[in-house]
mmCIF file of C-alpha atoms and ligand atoms in Angstrom:
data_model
loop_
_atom_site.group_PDB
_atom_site.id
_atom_site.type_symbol
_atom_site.label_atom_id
_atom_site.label_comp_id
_atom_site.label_asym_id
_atom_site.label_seq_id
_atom_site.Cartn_x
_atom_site.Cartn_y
_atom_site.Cartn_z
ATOM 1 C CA UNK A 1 110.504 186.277 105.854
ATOM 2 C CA UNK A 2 110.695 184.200 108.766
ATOM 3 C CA UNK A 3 112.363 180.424 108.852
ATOM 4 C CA UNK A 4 111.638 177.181 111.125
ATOM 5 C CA UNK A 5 114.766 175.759 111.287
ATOM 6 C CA UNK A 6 118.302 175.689 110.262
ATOM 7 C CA UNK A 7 120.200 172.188 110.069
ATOM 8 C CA UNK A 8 123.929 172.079 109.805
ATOM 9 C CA UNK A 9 125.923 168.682 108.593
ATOM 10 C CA UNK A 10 122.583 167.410 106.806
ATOM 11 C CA UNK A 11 123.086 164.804 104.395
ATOM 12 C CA UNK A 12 119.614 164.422 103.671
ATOM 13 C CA UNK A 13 118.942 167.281 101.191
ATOM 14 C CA UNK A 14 121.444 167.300 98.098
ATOM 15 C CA UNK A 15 125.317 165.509 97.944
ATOM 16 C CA UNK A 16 127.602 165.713 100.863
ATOM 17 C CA UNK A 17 127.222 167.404 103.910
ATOM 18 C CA UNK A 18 124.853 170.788 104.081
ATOM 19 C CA UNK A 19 123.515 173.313 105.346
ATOM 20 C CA UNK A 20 119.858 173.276 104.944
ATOM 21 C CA UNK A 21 117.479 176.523 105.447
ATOM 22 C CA UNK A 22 114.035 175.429 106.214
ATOM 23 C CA UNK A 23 111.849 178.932 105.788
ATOM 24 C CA UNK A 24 108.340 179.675 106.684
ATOM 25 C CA UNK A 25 104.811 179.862 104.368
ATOM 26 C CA UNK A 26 103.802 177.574 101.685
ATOM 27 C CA UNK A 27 100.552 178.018 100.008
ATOM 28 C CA UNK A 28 100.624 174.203 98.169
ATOM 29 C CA UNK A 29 99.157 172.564 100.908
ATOM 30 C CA UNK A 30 100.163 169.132 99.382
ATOM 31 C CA UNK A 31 97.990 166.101 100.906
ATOM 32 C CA UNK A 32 100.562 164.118 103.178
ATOM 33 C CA UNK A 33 103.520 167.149 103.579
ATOM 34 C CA UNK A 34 106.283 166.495 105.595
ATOM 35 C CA UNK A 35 106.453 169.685 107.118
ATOM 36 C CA UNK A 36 102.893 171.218 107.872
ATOM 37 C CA UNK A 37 103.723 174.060 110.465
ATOM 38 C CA UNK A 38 105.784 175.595 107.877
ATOM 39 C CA UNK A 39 102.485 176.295 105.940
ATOM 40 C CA UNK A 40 102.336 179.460 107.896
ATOM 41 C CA UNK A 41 104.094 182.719 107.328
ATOM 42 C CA UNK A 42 104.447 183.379 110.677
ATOM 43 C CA UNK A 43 105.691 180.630 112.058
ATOM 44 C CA UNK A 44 109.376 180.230 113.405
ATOM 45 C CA UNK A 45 112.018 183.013 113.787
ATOM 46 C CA UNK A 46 112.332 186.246 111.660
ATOM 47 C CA UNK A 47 115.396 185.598 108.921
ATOM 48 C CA UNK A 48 117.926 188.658 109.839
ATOM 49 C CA UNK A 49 121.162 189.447 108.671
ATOM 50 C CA UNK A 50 122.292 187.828 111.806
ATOM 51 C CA UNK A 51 120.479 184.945 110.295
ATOM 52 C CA UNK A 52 122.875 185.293 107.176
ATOM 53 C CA UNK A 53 125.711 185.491 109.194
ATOM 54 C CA UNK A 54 124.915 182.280 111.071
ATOM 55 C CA UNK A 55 124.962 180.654 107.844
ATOM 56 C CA UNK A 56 127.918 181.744 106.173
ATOM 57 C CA UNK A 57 129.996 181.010 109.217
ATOM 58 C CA UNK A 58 128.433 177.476 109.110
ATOM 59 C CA UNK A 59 129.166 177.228 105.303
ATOM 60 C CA UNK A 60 132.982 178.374 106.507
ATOM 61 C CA UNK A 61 133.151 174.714 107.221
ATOM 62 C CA UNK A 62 135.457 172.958 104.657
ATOM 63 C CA UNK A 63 133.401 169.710 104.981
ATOM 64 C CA UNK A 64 130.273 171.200 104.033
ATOM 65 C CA UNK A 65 129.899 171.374 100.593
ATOM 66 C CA UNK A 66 127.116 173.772 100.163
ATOM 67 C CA UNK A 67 123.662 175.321 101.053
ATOM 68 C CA UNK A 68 120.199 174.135 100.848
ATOM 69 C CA UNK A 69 116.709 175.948 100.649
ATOM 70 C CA UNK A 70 113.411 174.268 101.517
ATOM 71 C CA UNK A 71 110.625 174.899 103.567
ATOM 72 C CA UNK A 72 107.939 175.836 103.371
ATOM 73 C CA UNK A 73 107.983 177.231 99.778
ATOM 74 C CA UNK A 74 111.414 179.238 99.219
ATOM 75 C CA UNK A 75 109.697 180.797 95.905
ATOM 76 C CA UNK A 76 107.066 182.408 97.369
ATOM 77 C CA UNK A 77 107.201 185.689 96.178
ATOM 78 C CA UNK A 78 107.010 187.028 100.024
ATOM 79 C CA UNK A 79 110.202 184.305 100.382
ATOM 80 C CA UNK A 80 112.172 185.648 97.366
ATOM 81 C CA UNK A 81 114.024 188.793 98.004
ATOM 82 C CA UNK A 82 115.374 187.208 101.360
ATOM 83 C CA UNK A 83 116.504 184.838 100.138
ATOM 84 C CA UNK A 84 117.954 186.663 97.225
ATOM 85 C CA UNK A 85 120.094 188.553 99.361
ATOM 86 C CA UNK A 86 121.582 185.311 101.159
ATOM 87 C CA UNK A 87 122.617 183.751 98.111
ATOM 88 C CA UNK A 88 124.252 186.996 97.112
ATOM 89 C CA UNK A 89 126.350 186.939 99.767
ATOM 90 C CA UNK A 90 126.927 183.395 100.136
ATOM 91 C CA UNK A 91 128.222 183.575 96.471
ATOM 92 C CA UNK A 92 130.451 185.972 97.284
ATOM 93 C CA UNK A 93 131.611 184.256 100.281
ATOM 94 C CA UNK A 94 132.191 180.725 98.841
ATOM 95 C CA UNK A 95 131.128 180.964 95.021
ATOM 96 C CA UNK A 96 132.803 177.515 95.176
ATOM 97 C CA UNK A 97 130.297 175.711 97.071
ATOM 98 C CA UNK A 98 126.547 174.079 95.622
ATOM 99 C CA UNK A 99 123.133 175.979 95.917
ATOM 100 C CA UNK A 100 120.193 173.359 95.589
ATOM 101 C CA UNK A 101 116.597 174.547 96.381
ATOM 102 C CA UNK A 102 113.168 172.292 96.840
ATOM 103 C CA UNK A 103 110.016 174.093 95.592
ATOM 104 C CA UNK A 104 106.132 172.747 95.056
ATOM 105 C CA UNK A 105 106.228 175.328 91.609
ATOM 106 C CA UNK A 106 107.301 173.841 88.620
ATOM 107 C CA UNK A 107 109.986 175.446 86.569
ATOM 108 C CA UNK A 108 108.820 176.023 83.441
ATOM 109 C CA UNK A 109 105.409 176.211 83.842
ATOM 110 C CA UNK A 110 105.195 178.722 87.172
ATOM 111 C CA UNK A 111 108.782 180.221 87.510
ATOM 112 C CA UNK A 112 110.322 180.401 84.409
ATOM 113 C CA UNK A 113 106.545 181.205 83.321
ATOM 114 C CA UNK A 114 106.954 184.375 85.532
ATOM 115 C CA UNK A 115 104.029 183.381 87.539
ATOM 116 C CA UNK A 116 105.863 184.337 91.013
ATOM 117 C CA UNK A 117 106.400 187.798 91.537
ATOM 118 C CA UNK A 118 108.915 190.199 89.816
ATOM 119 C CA UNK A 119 110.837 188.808 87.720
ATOM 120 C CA UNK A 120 114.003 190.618 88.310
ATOM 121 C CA UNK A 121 114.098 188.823 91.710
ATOM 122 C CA UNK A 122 113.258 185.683 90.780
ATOM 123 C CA UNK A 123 115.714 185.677 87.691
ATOM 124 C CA UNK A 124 118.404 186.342 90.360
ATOM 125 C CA UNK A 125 117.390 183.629 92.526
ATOM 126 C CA UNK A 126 117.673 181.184 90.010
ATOM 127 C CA UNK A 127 121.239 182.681 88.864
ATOM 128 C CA UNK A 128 122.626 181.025 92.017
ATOM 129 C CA UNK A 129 121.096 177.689 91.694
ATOM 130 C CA UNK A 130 122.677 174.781 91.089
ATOM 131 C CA UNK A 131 119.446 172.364 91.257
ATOM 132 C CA UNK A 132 115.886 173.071 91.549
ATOM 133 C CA UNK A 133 114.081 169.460 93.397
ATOM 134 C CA UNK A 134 111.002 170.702 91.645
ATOM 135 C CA UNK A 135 106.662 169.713 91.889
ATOM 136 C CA UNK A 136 104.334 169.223 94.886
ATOM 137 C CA UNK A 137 104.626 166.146 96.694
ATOM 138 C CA UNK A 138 102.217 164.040 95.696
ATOM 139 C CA UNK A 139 101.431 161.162 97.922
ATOM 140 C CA UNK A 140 99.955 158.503 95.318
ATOM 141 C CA UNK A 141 103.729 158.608 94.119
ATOM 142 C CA UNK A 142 105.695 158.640 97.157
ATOM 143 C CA UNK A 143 108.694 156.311 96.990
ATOM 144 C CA UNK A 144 110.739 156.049 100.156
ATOM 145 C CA UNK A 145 113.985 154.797 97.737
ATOM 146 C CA UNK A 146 114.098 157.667 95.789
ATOM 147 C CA UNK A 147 117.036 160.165 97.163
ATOM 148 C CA UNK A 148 115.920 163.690 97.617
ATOM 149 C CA UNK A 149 112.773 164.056 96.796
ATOM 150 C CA UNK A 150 109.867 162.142 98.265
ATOM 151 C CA UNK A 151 107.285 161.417 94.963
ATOM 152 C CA UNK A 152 108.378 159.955 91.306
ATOM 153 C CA UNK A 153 106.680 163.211 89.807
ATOM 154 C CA UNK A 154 109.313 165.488 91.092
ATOM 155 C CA UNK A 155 112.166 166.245 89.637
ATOM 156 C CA UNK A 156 115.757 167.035 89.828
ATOM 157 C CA UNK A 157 116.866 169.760 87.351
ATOM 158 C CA UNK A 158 120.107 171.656 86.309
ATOM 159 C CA UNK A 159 119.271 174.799 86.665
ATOM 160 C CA UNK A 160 122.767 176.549 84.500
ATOM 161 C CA UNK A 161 121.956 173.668 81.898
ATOM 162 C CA UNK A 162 118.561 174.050 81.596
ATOM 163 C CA UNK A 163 118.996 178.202 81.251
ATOM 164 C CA UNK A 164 120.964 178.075 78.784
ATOM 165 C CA UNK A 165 119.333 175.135 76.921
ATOM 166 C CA UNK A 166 115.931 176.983 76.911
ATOM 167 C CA UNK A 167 114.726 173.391 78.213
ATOM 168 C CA UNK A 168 114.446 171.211 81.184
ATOM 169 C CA UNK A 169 117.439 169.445 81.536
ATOM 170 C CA UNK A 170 117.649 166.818 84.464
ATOM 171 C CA UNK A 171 120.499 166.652 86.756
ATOM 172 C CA UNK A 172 122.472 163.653 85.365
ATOM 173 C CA UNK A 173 125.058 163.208 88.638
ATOM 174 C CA UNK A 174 123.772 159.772 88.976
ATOM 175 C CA UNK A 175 124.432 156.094 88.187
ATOM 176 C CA UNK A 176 121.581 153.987 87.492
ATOM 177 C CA UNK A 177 118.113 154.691 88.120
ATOM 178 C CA UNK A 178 118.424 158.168 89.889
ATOM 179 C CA UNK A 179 118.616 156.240 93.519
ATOM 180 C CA UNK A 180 122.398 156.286 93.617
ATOM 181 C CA UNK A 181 124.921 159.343 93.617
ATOM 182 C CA UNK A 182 128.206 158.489 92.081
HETATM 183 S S1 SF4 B 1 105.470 172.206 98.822
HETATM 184 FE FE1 SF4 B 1 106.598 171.140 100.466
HETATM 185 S S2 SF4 B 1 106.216 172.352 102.320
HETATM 186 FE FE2 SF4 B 1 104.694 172.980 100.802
HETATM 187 S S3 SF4 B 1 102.883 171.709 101.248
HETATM 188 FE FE3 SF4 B 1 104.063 170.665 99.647
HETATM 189 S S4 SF4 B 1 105.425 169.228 100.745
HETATM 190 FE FE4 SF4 B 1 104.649 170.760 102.248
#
């Protein structure tokens, strides 16, 4: 896997301050993305273990409250096991801090419908996630108020919930209308 960027004390992608991994290749090719040059596999650095430890001492960072995967497309399945093995070890490292992940798949219907790869891996993956921002961005629905996520069809799920409910279950750490945190 290779990635484009990594941004430390983001507040832009989940609560508090983050860590965000932005990795390389995405095959949605939605009209309008934010982030086109991560459409290709190739682009940006290759994602190393030295990678992995640039991240967890970044995430050593009492401030930062946890880790967030985006790209690019993180469920690719060429993405997957890489990224499997960072959240392993980030676990371990700070199992108390928050995993959210974007993807252009939906959750029930492509990765919970086993569409992406082995499942072993990709049942792993979503193990460690505290919310999937799921669903293509779609640029007939793009709402600049709306906080993390840039189209009204995407959504924000609990992952844990939504496991072990056997349905979707949105992420309800929100007053109002979605556009506010608590
Ligand atoms: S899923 Fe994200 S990175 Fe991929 S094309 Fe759509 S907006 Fe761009």
């Amino acid at each position: 896997m290779n990635y484009a960027m990594i941004k430390n004390w983001d507040i832009a992608n989940g609560p508090g301050v983050r860590v965000s991994l932005f990795v390389s290749g995405c095959t949605h090719r939605c009209k309008g993305c934010f982030n086109e040059v991560a459409w290709d596999f190739n682009y940006g650095e290759p994602f190393t273990q030295q990678t992995v430890e640039q991240i967890l001492a970044m995430l050593s960072t009492p401030q930062i409250k946890g880790l967030t995967l985006l790209g690019g497309e993180p469920f690719e399945v060429q993405n997957q096991p890489a990224l499997v093995d960072l959240l392993r070890q980030v676990k371990k490292a700070y199992p108390e801090k928050s995993i959210w992940a974007f993807s252009g798949y939906l959750l029930d219907r492509d990765i919970l419908g086993r569409k992406l790869g082995p499942w072993e891996i990709t049942e792993e993956f979503l193990s460690y996630l505290d919310v999937l921002v799921d669903g293509p961005f779609v640029e007939e629905k793009k709402d600049l108020t709306l906080r993390f996520r840039g189209s009204s069809n995407q959504r924000l799920i609990d992952v844990p919930a939504t496991l072990a409910a056997g349905k979707i279950v949105l992420w309800n750490d929100w007053q109002g209308n979605g556009r506010q945190m608590k």
